Short mmCIF file of C-alpha atoms in Angstrom, two decimals:
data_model
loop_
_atom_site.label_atom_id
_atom_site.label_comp_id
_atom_site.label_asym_id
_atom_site.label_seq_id
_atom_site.Cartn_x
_atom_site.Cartn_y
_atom_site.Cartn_z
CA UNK C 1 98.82 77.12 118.27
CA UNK C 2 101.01 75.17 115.99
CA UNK C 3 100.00 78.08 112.98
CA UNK C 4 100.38 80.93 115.40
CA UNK C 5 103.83 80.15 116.41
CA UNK C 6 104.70 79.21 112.76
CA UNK C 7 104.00 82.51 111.93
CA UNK C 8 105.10 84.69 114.30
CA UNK C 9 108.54 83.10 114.38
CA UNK C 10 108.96 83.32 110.56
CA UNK C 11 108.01 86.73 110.19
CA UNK C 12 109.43 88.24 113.01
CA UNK C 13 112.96 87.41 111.66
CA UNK C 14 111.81 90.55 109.16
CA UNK C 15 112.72 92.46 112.47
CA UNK C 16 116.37 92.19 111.78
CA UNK C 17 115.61 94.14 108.40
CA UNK C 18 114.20 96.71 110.19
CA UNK C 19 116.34 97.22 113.03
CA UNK C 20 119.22 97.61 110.04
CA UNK C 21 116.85 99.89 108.20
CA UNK C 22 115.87 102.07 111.53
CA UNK C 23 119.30 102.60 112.06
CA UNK C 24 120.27 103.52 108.53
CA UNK C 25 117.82 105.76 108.54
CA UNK C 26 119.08 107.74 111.35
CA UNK C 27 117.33 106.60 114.58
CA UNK C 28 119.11 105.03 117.83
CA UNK C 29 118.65 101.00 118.91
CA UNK C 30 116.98 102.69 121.29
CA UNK C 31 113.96 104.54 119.59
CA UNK C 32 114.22 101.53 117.33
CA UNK C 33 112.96 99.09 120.04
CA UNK C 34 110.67 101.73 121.11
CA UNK C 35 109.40 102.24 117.59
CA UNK C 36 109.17 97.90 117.64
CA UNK C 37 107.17 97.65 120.60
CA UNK C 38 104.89 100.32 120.47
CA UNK C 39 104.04 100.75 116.71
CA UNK C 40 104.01 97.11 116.03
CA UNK C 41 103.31 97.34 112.41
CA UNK C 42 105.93 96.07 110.27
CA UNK C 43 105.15 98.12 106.98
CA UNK C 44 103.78 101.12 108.66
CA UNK C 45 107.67 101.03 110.55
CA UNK C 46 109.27 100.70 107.35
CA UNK C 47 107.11 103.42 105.80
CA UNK C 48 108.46 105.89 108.29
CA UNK C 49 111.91 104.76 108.39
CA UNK C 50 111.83 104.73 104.61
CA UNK C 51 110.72 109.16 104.60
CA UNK C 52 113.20 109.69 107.23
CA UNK C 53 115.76 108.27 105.39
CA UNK C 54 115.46 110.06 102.52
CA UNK C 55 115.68 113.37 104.10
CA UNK C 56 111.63 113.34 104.56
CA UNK C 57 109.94 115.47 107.58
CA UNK C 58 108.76 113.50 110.73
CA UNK C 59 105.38 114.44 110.09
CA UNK C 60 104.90 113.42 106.19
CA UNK C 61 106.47 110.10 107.66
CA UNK C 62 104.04 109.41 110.21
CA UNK C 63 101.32 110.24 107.91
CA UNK C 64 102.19 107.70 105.39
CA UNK C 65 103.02 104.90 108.21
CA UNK C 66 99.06 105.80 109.44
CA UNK C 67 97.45 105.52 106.07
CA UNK C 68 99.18 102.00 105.73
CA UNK C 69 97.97 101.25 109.21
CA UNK C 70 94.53 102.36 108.54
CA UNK C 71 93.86 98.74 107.18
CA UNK C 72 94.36 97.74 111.03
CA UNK C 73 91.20 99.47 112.02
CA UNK C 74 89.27 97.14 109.50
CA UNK C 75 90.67 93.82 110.92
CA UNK C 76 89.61 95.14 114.66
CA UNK C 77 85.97 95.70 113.41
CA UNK C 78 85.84 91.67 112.67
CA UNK C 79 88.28 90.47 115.29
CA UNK C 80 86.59 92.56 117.74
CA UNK C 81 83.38 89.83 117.31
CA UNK C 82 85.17 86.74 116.97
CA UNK C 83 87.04 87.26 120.13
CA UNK C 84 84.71 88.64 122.37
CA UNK C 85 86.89 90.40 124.88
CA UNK C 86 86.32 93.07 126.98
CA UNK C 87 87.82 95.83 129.35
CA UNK C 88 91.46 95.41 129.29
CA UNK C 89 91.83 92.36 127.39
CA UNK C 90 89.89 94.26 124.41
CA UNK C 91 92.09 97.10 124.66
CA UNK C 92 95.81 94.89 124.91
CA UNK C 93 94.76 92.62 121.98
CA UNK C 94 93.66 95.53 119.70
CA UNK C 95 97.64 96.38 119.99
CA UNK C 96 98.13 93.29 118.21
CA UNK C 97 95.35 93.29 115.35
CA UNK C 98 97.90 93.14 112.29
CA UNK C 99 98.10 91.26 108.91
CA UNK C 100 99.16 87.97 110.55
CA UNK C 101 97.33 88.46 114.04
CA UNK C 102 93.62 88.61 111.44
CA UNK C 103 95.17 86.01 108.81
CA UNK C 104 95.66 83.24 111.84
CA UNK C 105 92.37 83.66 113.59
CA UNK C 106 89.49 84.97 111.59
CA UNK C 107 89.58 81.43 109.73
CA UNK C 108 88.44 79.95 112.87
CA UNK C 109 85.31 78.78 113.33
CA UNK C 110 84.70 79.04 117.26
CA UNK C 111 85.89 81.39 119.91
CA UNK C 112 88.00 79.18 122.08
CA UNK C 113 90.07 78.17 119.28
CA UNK C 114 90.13 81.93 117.54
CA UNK C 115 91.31 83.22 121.05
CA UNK C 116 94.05 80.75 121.21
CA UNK C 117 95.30 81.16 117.45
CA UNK C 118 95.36 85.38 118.55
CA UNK C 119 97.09 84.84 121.48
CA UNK C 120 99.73 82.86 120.01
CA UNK C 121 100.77 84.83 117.24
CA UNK C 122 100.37 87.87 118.60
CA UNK C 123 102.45 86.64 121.60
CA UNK C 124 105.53 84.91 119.38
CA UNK C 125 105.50 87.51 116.67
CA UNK C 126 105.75 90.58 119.19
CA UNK C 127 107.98 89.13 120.98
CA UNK C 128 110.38 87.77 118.28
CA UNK C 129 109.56 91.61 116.46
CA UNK C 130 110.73 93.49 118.84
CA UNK C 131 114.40 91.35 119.91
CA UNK C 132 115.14 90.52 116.22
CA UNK C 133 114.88 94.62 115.69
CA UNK C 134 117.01 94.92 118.46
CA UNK C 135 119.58 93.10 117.33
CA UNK C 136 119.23 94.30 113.99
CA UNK C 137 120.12 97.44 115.09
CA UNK C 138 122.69 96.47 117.60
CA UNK C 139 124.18 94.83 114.35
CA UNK C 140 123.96 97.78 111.91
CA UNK C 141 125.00 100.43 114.89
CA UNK C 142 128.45 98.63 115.03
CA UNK C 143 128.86 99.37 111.33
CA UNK C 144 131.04 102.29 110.24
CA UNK C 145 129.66 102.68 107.11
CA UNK C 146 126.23 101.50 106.35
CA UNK C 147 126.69 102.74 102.55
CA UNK C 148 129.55 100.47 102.04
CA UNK C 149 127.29 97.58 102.56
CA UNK C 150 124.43 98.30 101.12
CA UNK C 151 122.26 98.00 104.42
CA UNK C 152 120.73 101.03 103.03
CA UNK C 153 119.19 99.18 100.02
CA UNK C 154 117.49 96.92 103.32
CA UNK C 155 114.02 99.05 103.39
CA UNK C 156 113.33 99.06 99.72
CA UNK C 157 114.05 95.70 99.36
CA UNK C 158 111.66 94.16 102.23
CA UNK C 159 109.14 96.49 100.62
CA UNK C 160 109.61 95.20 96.57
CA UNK C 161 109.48 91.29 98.70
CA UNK C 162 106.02 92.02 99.94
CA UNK C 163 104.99 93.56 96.62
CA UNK C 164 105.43 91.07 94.17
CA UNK C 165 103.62 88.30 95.58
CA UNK C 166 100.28 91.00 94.89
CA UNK C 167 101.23 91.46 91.63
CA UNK C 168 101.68 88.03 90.74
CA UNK C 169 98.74 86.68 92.77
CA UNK C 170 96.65 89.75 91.85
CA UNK C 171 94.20 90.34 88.84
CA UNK C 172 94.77 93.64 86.05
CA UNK C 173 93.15 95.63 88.58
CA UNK C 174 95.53 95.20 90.98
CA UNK C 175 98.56 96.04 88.34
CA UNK C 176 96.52 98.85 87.02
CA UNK C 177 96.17 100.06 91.01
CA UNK C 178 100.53 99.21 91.40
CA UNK C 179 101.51 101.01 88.18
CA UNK C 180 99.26 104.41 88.44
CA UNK C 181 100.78 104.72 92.00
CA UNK C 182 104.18 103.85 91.10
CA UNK C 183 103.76 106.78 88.17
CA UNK C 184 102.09 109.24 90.61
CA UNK C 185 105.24 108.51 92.97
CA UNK C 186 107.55 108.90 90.39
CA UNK C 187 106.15 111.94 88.77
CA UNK C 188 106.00 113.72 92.11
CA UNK C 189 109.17 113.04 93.69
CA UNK C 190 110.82 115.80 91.63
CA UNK C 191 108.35 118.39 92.68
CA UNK C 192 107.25 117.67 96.53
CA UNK C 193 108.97 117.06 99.58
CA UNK C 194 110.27 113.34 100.46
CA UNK C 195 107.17 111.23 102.08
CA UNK C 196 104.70 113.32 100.01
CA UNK C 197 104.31 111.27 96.74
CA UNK C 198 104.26 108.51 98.84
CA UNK C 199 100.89 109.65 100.14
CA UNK C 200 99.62 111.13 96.86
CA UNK C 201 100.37 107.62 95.03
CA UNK C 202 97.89 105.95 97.83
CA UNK C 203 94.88 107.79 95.82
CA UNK C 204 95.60 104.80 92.89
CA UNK C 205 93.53 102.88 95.04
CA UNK C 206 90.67 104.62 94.22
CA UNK C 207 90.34 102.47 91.14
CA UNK C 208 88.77 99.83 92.62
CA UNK C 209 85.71 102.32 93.39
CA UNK C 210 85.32 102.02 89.37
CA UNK C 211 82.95 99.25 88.39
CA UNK C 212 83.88 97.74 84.90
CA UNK C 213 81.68 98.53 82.04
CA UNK C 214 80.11 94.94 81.68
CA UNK C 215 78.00 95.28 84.96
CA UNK C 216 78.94 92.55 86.64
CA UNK C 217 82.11 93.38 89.06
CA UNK C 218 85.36 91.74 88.73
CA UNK C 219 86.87 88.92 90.94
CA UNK C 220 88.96 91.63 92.30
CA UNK C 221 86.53 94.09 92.93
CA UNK C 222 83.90 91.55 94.88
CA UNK C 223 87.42 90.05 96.94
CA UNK C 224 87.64 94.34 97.77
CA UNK C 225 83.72 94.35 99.58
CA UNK C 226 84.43 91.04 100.91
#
């Protein structure tokens, strides 16, 4: 409980960066909430606030904020096992398998006590989500100009914040993986619609489908299968 509330208190502040971002990008405190509540994935939100903003169509946003999202389904295939729900608990808690949702419980070693860590941080971190991106973009709306500010800057920034951590923590696989998509973004932005790169950069991943030449797989590549 104590972890779960931890959590979903710290990161929900992040909600205030996106209600700013959400609204520099265009959309109303309205849809921003809406967007908050019913999406519920922080990166995937920023994704899609993030094509939007830079003059990107709806659709190559919400195709980029599902391919980050994807990494959802995987958590769900574990959780779903640990927790053991069913019927319309199943169905409410898979709206809250995320990063931090996973992170808390799967560590858990029986189901009471994996149920209670879920419940708690999906519970504080939703809830904390959605009014700190309300007020976020309460905040920002009142703004004349965003620009003059730099509130515009907001999205790029939360995303560089989650990045470095990897690359620090992270092995030369995962640098190779950061600076082949980084080049196939940069490369393409000049030639393809805003949103676009974004999704053609996510093929640097495939590198970790390359075993290294010694036979035995790296420390990255076995923490990938795992």
């Amino acid at each position: 409980m104590r972890d779960g509330v931890g959590i979903g208190l710290g990161v929900g502040l992040s909600g205030l960066a996106f209600g700013t971002a959400a609204v520099t990008a265009g959309l109303s405190p309205a849809q921003t909430v809406f967007l908050s509540a019913f999406a519920f994935t922080g990166a995937s939100q920023f994704a899609l606030v993030g094509v939007v903003a830079s003059g990107g169509s709806l659709a190559a946003g919400v195709a980029g904020a599902l391919l980050l999202g994807a990494r959802n389904t995987l958590y769900g295939l574990r959780l779903a096992d640990t927790l053991g729900w069913r019927g319309g608990r199943r169905a409410l808690a898979a709206h809250g398998v995320i990063d931090e949702t996973a992170a808390v419980t799967l560590p858990r070693t029986d189901r009471a006590s994996a149920r209670r860590a879920f419940t708690a941080t999906f519970a504080v971190l939703c809830v904390s989500w959605v009014l700190t991106s309300l007020v976020g973009a309460l905040a920002t709306d009142r703004v004349g100009d965003v620009d003059a500010f730099g509130l515009d800057a907001v999205g790029p920034a939360v995303f560089l914040a989650l990045l470095w951590p990897r690359l620090r923590e992270g092995g030369g696989r995962v640098r190779l993986i950061a600076l082949l998509g980084a080049g196939l973004a940069l490369a393409a932005t000049p030639l393809l619609p805003p949103g676009v790169p974004v999704l053609l950069a996510a093929s640097a991943a495939l590198v970790v489908l390359v075993r290294p030449r010694s036979g035995r797989p790296s420390e990255s590549a076995e923490e990938v299968r795992a």
